[in-house]
Coordinates of C-alpha atoms and ligand atoms in Angstrom, one line a residue:
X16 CA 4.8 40.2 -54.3
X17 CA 7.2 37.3 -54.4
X18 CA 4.3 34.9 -55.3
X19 CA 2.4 37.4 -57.6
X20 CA 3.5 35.5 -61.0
X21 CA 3.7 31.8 -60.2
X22 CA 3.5 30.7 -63.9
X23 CA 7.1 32.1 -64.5
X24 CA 8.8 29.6 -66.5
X25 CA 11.8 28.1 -67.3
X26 CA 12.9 26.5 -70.4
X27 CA 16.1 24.7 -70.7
X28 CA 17.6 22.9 -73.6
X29 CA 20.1 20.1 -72.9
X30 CA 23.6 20.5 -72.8
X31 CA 26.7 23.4 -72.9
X32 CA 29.6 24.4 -71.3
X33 CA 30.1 26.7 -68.8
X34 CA 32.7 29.2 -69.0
X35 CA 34.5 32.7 -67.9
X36 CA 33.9 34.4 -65.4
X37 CA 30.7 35.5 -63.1
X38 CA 29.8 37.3 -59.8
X39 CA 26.7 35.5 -58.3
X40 CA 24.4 38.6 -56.1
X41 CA 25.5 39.5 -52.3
X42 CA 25.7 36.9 -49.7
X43 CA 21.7 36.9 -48.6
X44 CA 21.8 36.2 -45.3
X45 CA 24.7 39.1 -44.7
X46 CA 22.6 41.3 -46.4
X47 CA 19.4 40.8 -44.1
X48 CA 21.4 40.9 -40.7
X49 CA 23.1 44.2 -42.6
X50 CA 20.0 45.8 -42.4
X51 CA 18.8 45.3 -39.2
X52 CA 22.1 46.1 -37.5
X53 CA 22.7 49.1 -39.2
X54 CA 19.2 50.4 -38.2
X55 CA 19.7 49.6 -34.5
X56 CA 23.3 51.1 -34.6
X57 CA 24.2 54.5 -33.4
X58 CA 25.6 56.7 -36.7
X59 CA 25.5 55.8 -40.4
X60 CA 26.0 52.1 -41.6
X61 CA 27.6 52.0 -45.4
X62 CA 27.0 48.4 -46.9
X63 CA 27.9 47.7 -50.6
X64 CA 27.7 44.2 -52.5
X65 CA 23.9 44.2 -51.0
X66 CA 21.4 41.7 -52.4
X67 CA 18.9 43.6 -54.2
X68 CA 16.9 40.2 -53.7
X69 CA 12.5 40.2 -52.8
X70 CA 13.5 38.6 -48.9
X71 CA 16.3 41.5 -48.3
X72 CA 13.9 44.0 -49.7
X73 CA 11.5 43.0 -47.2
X74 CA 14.0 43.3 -44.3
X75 CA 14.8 46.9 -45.9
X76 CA 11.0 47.6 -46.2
X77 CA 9.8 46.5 -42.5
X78 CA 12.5 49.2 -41.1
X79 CA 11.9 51.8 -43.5
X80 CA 8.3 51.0 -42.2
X81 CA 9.3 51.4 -38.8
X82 CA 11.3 55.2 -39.3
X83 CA 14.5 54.1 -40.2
X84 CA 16.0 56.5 -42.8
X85 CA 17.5 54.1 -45.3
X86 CA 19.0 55.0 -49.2
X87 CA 19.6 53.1 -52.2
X88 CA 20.1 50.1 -52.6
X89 CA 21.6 52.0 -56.0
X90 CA 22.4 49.6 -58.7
X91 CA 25.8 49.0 -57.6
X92 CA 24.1 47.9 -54.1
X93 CA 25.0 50.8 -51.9
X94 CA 22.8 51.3 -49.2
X95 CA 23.4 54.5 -46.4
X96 CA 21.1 52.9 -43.0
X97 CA 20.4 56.4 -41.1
X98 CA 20.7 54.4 -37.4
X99 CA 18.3 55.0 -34.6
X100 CA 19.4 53.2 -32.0
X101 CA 18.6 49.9 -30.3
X102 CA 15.6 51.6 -28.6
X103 CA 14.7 53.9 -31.9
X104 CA 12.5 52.2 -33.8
X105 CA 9.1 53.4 -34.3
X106 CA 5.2 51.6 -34.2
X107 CA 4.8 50.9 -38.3
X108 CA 1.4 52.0 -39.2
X109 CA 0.9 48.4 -41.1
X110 CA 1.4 44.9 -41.0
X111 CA 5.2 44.0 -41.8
X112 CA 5.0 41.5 -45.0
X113 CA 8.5 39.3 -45.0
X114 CA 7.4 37.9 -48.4
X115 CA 8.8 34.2 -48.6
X116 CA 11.5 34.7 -46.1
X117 CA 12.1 32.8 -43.0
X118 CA 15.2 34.8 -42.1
X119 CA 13.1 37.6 -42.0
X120 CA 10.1 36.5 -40.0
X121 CA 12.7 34.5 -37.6
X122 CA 15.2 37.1 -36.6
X123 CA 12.3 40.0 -36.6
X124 CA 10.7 37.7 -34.0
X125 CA 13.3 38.4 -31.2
X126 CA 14.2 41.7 -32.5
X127 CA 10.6 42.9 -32.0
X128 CA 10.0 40.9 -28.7
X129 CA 12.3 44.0 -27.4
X130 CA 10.0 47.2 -28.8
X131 CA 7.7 49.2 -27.0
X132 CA 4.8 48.5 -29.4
X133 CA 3.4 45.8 -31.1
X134 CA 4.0 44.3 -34.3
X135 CA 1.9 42.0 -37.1
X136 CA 4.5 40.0 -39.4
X137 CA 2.9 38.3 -42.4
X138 CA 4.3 36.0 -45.4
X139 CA 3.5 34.5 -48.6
X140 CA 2.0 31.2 -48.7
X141 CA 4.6 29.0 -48.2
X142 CA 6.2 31.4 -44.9
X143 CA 2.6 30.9 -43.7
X144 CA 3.2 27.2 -43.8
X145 CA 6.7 27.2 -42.0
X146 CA 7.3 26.0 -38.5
X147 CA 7.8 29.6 -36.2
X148 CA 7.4 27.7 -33.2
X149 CA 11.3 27.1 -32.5
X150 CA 11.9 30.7 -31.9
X151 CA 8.5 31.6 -30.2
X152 CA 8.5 28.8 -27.4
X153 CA 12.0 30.0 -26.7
X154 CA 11.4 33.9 -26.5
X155 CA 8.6 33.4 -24.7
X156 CA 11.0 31.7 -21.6
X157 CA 12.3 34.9 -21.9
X158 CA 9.5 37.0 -21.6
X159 CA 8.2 37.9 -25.3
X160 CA 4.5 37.4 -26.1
X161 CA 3.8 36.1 -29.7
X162 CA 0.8 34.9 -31.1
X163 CA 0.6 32.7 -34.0
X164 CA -1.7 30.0 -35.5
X165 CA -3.2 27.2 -33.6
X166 CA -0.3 25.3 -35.5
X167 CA 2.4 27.7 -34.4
X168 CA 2.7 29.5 -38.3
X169 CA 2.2 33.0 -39.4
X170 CA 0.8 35.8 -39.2
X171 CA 2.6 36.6 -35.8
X172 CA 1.4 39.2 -33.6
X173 CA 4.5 40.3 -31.3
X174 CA 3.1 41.9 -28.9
X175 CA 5.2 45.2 -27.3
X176 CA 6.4 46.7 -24.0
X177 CA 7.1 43.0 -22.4
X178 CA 10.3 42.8 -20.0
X179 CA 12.6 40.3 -21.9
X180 CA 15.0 38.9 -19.3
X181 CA 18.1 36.6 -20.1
X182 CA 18.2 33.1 -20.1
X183 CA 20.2 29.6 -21.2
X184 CA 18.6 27.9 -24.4
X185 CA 20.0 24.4 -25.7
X186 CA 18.9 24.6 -28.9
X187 CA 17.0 20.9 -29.8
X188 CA 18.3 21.6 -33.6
X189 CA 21.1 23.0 -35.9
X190 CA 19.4 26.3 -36.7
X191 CA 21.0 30.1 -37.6
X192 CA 17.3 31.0 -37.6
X193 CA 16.6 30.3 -33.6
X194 CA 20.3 30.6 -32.8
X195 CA 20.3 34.7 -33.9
X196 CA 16.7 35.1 -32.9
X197 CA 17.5 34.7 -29.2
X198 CA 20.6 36.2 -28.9
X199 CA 18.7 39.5 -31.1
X200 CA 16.2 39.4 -28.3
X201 CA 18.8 39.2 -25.8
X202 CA 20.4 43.0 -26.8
X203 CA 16.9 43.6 -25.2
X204 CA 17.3 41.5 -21.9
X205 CA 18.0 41.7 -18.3
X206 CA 21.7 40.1 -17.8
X207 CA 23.0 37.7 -19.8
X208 CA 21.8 35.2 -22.7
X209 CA 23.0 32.2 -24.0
X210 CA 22.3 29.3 -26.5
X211 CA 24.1 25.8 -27.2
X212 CA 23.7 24.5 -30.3
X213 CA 24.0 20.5 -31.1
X214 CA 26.3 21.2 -34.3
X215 CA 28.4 24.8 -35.8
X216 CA 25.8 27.0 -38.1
X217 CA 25.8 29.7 -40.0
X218 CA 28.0 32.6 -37.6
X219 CA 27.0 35.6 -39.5
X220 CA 25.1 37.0 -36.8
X221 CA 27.8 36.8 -33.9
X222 CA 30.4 38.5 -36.2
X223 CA 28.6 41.1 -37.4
X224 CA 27.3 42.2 -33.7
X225 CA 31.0 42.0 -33.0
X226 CA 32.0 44.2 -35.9
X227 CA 29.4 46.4 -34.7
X228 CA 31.0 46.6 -31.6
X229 CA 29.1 44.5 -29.3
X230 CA 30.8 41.5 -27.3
X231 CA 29.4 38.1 -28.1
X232 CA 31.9 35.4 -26.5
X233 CA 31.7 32.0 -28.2
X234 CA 33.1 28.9 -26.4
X235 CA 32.8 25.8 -27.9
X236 CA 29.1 25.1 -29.0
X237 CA 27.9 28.2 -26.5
X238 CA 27.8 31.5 -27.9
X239 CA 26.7 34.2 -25.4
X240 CA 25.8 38.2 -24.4
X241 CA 25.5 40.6 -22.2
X242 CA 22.0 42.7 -22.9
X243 CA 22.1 46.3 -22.5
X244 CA 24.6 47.7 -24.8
X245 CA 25.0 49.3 -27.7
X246 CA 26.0 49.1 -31.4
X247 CA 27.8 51.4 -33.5
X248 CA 27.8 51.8 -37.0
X249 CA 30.2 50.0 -39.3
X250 CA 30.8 49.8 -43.1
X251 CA 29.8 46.4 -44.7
X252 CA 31.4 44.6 -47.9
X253 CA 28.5 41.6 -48.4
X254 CA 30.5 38.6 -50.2
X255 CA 28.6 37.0 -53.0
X256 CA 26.7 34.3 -51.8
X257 CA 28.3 31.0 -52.3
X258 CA 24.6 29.6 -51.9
X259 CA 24.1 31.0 -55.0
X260 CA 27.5 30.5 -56.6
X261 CA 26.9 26.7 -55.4
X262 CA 24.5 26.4 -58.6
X263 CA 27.4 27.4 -60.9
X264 CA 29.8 25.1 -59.0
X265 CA 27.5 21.7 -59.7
X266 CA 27.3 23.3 -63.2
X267 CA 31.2 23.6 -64.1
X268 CA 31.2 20.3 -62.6
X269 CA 28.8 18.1 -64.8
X270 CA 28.6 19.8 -67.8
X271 CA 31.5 18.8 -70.3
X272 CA 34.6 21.1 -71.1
X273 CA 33.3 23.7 -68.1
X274 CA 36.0 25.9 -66.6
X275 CA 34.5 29.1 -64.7
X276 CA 35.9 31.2 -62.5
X277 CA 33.5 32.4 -59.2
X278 CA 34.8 35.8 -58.4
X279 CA 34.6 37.6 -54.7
X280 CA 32.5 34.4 -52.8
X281 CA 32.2 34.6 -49.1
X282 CA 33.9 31.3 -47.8
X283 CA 32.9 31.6 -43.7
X284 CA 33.7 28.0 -42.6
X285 CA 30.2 27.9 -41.3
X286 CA 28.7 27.9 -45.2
X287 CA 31.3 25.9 -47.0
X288 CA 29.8 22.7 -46.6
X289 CA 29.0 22.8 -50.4
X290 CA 33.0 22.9 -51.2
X291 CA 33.8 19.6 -48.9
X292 CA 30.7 17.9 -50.2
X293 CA 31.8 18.2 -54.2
X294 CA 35.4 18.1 -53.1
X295 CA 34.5 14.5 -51.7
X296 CA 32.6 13.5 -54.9
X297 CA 36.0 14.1 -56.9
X298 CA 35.2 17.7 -58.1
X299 CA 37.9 19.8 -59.0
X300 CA 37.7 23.1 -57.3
X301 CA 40.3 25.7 -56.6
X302 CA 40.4 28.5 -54.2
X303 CA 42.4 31.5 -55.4
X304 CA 43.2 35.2 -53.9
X305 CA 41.9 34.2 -50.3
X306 CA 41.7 37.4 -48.1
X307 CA 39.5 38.7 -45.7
X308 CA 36.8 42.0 -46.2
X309 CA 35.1 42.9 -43.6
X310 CA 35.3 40.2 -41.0
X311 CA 34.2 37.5 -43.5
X312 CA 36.7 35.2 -45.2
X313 CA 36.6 35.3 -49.2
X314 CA 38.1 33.5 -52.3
X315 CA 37.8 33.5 -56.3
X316 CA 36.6 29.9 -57.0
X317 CA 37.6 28.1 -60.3
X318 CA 35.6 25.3 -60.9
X319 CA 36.7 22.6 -63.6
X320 CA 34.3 19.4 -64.5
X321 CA 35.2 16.8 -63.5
X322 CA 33.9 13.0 -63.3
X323 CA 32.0 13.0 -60.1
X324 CA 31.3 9.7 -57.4
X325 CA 28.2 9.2 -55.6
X326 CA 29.1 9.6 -51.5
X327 CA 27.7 8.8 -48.7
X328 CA 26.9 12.4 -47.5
X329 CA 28.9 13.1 -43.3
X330 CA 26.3 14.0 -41.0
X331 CA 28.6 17.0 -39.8
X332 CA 28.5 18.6 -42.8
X333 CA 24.7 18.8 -43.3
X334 CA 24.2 22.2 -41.3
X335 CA 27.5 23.8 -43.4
X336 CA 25.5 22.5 -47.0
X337 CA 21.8 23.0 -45.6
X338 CA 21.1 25.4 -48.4
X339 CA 22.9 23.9 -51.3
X340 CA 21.3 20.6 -50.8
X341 CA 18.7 20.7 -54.0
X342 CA 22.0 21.3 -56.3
X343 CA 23.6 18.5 -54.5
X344 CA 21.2 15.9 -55.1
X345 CA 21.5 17.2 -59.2
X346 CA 25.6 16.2 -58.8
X347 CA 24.9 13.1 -56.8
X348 CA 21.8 12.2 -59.9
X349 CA 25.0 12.4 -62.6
X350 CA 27.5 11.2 -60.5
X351 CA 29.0 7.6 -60.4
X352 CA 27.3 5.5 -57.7
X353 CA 24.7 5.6 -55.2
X354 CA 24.8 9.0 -53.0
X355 CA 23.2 8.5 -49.5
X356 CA 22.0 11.3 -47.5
X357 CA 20.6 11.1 -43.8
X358 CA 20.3 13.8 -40.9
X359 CA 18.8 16.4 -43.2
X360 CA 15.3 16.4 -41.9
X361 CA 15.5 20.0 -41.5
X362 CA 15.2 20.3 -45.4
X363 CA 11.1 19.6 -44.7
X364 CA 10.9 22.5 -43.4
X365 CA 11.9 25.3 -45.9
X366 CA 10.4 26.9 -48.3
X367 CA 9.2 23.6 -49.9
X368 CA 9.7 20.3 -48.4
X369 CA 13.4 20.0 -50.3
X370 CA 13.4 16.1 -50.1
X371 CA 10.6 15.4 -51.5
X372 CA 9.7 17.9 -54.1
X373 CA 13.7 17.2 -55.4
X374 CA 12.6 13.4 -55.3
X375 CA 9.6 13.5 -57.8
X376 CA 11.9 16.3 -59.4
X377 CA 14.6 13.7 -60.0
X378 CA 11.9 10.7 -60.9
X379 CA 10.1 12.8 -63.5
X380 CA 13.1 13.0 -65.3
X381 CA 13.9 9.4 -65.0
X382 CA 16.1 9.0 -62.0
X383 CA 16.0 6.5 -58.8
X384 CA 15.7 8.7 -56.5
X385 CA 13.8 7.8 -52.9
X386 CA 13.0 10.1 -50.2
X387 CA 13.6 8.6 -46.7
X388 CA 11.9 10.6 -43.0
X389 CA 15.6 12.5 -43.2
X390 CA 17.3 12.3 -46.3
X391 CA 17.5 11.2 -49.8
X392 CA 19.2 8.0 -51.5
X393 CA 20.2 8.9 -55.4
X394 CA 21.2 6.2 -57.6
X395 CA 22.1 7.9 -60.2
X396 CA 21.4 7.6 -64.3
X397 CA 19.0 8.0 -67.3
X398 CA 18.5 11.5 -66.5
X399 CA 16.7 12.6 -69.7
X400 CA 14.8 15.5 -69.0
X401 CA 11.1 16.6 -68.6
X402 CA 8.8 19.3 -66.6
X403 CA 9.6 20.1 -63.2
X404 CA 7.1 21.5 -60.7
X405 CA 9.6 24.0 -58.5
X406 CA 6.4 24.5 -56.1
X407 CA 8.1 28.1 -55.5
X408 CA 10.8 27.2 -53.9
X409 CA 14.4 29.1 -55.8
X410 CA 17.1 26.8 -55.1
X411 CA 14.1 23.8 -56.6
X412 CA 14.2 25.8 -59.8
X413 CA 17.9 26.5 -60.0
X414 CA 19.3 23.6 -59.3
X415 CA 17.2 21.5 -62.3
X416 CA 18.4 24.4 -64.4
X417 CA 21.9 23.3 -64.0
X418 CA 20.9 19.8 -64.4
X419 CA 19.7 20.5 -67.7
X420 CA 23.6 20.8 -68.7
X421 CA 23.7 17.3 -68.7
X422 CA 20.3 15.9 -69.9
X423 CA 19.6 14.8 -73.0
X424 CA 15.8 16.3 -73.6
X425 CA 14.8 20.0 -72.1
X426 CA 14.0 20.5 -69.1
X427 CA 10.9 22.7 -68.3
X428 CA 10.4 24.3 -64.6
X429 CA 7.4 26.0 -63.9
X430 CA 6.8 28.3 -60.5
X431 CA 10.2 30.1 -60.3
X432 CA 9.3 33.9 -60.1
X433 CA 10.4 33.5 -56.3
X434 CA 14.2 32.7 -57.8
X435 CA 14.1 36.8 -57.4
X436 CA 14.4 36.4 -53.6
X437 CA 17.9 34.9 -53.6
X438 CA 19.1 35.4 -56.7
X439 CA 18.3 38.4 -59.0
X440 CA 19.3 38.3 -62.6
X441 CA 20.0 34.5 -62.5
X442 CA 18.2 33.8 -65.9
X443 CA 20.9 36.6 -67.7
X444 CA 23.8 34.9 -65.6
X445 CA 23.7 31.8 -66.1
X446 CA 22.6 32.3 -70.2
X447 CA 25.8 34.5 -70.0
X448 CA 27.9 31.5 -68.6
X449 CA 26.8 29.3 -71.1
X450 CA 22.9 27.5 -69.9
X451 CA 20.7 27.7 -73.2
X452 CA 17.4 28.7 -71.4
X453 CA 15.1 30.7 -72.0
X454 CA 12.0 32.2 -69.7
X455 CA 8.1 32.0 -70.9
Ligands
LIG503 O1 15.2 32.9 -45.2 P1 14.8 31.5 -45.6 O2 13.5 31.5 -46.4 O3 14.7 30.5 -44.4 O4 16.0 30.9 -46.5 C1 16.8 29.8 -46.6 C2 17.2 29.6 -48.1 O5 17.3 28.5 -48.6 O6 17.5 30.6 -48.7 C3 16.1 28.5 -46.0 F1 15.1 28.1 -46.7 O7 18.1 30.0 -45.9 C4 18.2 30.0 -44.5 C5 19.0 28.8 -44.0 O8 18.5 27.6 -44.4 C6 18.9 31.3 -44.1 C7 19.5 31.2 -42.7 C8 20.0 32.5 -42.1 O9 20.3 33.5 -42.8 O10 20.2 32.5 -40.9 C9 19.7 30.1 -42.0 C10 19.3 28.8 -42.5 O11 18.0 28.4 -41.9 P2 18.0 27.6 -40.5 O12 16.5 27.3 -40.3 O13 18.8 26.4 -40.7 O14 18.5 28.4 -39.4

C-alpha cells in the first residue's frame, strides 16, 4: 500500500513563478471524521469535496470492512455512507490496515473500545513506530482493553464487549488525536466525559458531532458529552485542506513574480496557524469571499511574494501550525534573519521525526539549520540545492519541492509515494502552478 513504491522520486529544477489559480484536495482530517460519523449516524450521510487520499481510503476501507454500505468516492468526491447506527457495526473478518495514518489508528482506538467484538488495527512502518500510548492509557481509565507492543506501538488488538464508563482526562499534551479519541469512546460510555486540553487544537471533531446532532458543550479549554445518544445523518461540504494549500502559500511567497489564488480553503481558527506564522514573516496574503459551508469557515486565498523575515516562532501558535511546520522551516531557510522555533516537540513524533529529518534536509542543501530537544533554529542562506531523503514522510517531500523555487541547483527527493495519503495529484498541481519537476 502507501509504502509499496518507496523509490518514487522527485525531481525539481530551480526556480519559477507561481501563478493562477488552484484547488488543493479536501481537508484530510474532515474527510476521515466524515467517514466514521456518517457510518455511526442514523440515515444517509452525503459528503462531497472528499479526499480521495491512501489515509481517508483506509478510514473508508476499515468500515466498508465492518458492513457499512458506502459509494463512491466518484471522481468529483461524492461519497453516499449507508449509516448503521452507533451500535451497527459489524466484527470485520480481517485485520483493519490504517496504512500510514495516525488519525486513523487514533480515533479507531476509542471508536472500537465501544463494539461488541474485537478488533486488530495495523499500519505501515512508520504507524508501527508512532507513540499509541496517549490514547490507550487514557481509554483504558475508562474501561477499554487494548493491547499493543511492549513499547506501546501497533498492531493494536482492541479487545470487544468491555463497559466504557465516563470519565475526566487532562490531556498532558496539545493533541486532536487523544482529544477526539476519548470523547469517540465516550458516545459509548456510562454518563458523562470530559477532556482539558493545555492549548486550542484542531475542533473538527466537536463540530462535526454537533452537526450530526449530538451535544458536545465546550467551555474554555473543557470540551465535554453526554454518552448514550445518537447521531443523525448530515450532508458534508469538505474544504480543501489548507495543510495542503500551505505548500502553495510558502511557494507564492519565495519564488519571484508569484501571485496565485487558493480557491475554497477551510480557514477553522483551530488550523490557521500557517496564515499568522507567514503573516508575521511579512508575507502578503489576502483572504477573499469568506463564508461559511457546512459549519466550517472558508476563504479564497491570494498569495503574493513577498520578501520574508526570519521570526521567532509564538509558542501559542505551534498547535494551530503543527502540520505545516516542514514548509515553514523552507520560508524561514529563504527568509531574512535567524527563525527560532521551540515547544514543537510533538513534531518527533509524526510520521517521521519532522525536526530532524527537515534539519539534515535543510544542511544537505547548504543551510544552518540545528535541531534543538523541541524545535529548530534556521539561519537562513546559500540554499543551493541537492538530494533530499523524505524518509516517507509527505509534507518532507512537499515542502523541499517548493523550496526548489528558490534554489539555485535541483533538488532531488527520493521516498515520496506516501505524498498520495494527503495530497493526491500534487505532482500535476503544482507542475500546473508553475514548479518545473518532474517524477522518476
Ligand atoms: O494522521 P496523521 O498521520 O497523524 O497525520 C498528520 C499529518 O501531518 O498529516 C500528523 F502527522 O496530521 C494530524 C495532526 O498532526 C491530523 C490530526 C487530526 O486529524 O486530528 C491531528 C494532528 O495530530 P495530533 O497528534 O497533534 O493530534
Amino acid at each position: 500500500m502507501s509504502h509499496s513504491s518507496t523509490n518514487l522520486q522527485f525531481i525539481v529544477q530551480p526556480g519559477g513563478s507561481l501563478r493562477g489559480s488552484v484547488r488543493v484536495p479536501g481537508d484530510k482530517s474532515i474527510s476521515h471524521r466524515s467517514i466514521m460519523l456518517g457510518s455511526l449516524a442514523e440515515g444517509d450521510t452525503h459528503v462531497s469535496g472528499f479526499l480521495q487520499g491512501e489515509d481517508c481510503l483506509c478510514t473508508l476501507k476499515a468500515f466498508r470492512a465492518m458492513g457499512v454500505a458506502i459509494e463512491g468516492p466518484t471522481e468529483e468526491g461524492r461519497v453516499t455512507i449507508h449509516g448503521v447506527g452507533l451500535h451497527g457495526l459489524q466484527a470485520p473478518a480481517h485485520a483493519l490496515d490504517m496504512g500510514n495514518s495516525g488519525t486513523s489508528m487514533r480515533l479507531m482506538s476509542g471508536l472500537m473500545s465501544g463494539q461488541a467484538f474485537d478488533v486488530r488495527m495495523t499500519g505501515d512502518a512508520s504507524l508501527s513506530k508512532r507513540p499509541m500510548k496517549r490514547v490507550t492509557a487514557p481509554l483504558a481509565e475508562m474501561g477499554a482493553v487494548i493491547d499493543a507492543t511492549p513499547n506501546g506501538t501497533p498492531p493494536l488488538l482492541v479487545h470487544g464487549g468491555c463497559k466504557l464508563k465516563g470519565m475526566h482526562y487532562d490531556m498532558p499534551m496539545a493533541s486532536a488525536q487523544v482529544k477526539s479519541s476519548i470523547l469517540l469512546a465516550g458516545l459509548y460510555a456510562d454518563g458523562e466525559t470530559s477532556v482539558t486540553e493545555p492549548a486550542p487544537t484542531r475542533d473538527h471533531t466537536e463540530r462535526m458531532l454537533r452537526g450530526f446532532g449530538y451535544a458536545v458543550k465546550t467551555a474554555g479549554n473543557r470540551i465535554s458529552l453526554q454518552g448514550g445518544g445518537k447521531l443523525t445523518a448530515a450532508n458534508i461540504d469538505v474544504p480543501a485542506d489548507i495543510s495542503s494549500a500551505a505548500f502553495f502559500m510558502v511557494g507564492a511567497s519565495i519564488a519571484e513574480n508569484s501571485e496565485l489564488l487558493l480557491e475554497h480553503v477551510g480557514i477553522n481558527p483551530t488550523r490557521t496557524g500557517i496564515i499568522d506564522i507567514l503573516r508575521l514573516m511579512g508575507a502578503d496574503l489576502e483572504l477573499l469571499n469568506g463564508r461559511e459551508v457546512g459549519g466550517e469557515p472558508v476563504a479564497d486565498i491570494r498569495v503574493r511574494s513577498a520578501k520574508l523575515k526570519g521570526v521567532q516562532i509564538p509558542e501559542a501558535l505551534v498547535p494551530l501550525a503543527i502540520d505545516e511546520f516542514p514548509v515553514l522551516f523552507v520560508a524561514a531557510a529563504f527568509a531574512e534573519g535567524r527563525t527560532v522555533l521551540t515547544g514543537a516537540e510533538e513534531l518527533r513524533v509524526k510520521e517521521s521525526d519532522r525536526i530532524q529529518v527537515m534539519a539534515d534536509g535543510l544542511l544537505a542543501c547548504g543551510v544552518d539549520a540545528q535541531p534543538t530537544a523541541d524545535g529548530i533554529i534556521i539561519n537562513p542562506g546559500n540554499f543551493s540545492g541537492g538530494v533530499i531523503d523524505s524518509h516517507g514522510d509527505h509534507r518532507i517531500a512537499m515542502a523541499f519541492t517548493m523550496a526548489a523555487l528558490r534554489a539555485t541547483q535541483p533538488v532531488i527527493i527520493n521516498d515520496c509515494a506516501n505524498v498520495n495519503t494527503s495530497f493526491p495529484g500534487f505532482v500535476d498541481l503544482a507542475a500546473r502552478a508553475g514548479v518545473r519537476m518532474a517524477t522518476a
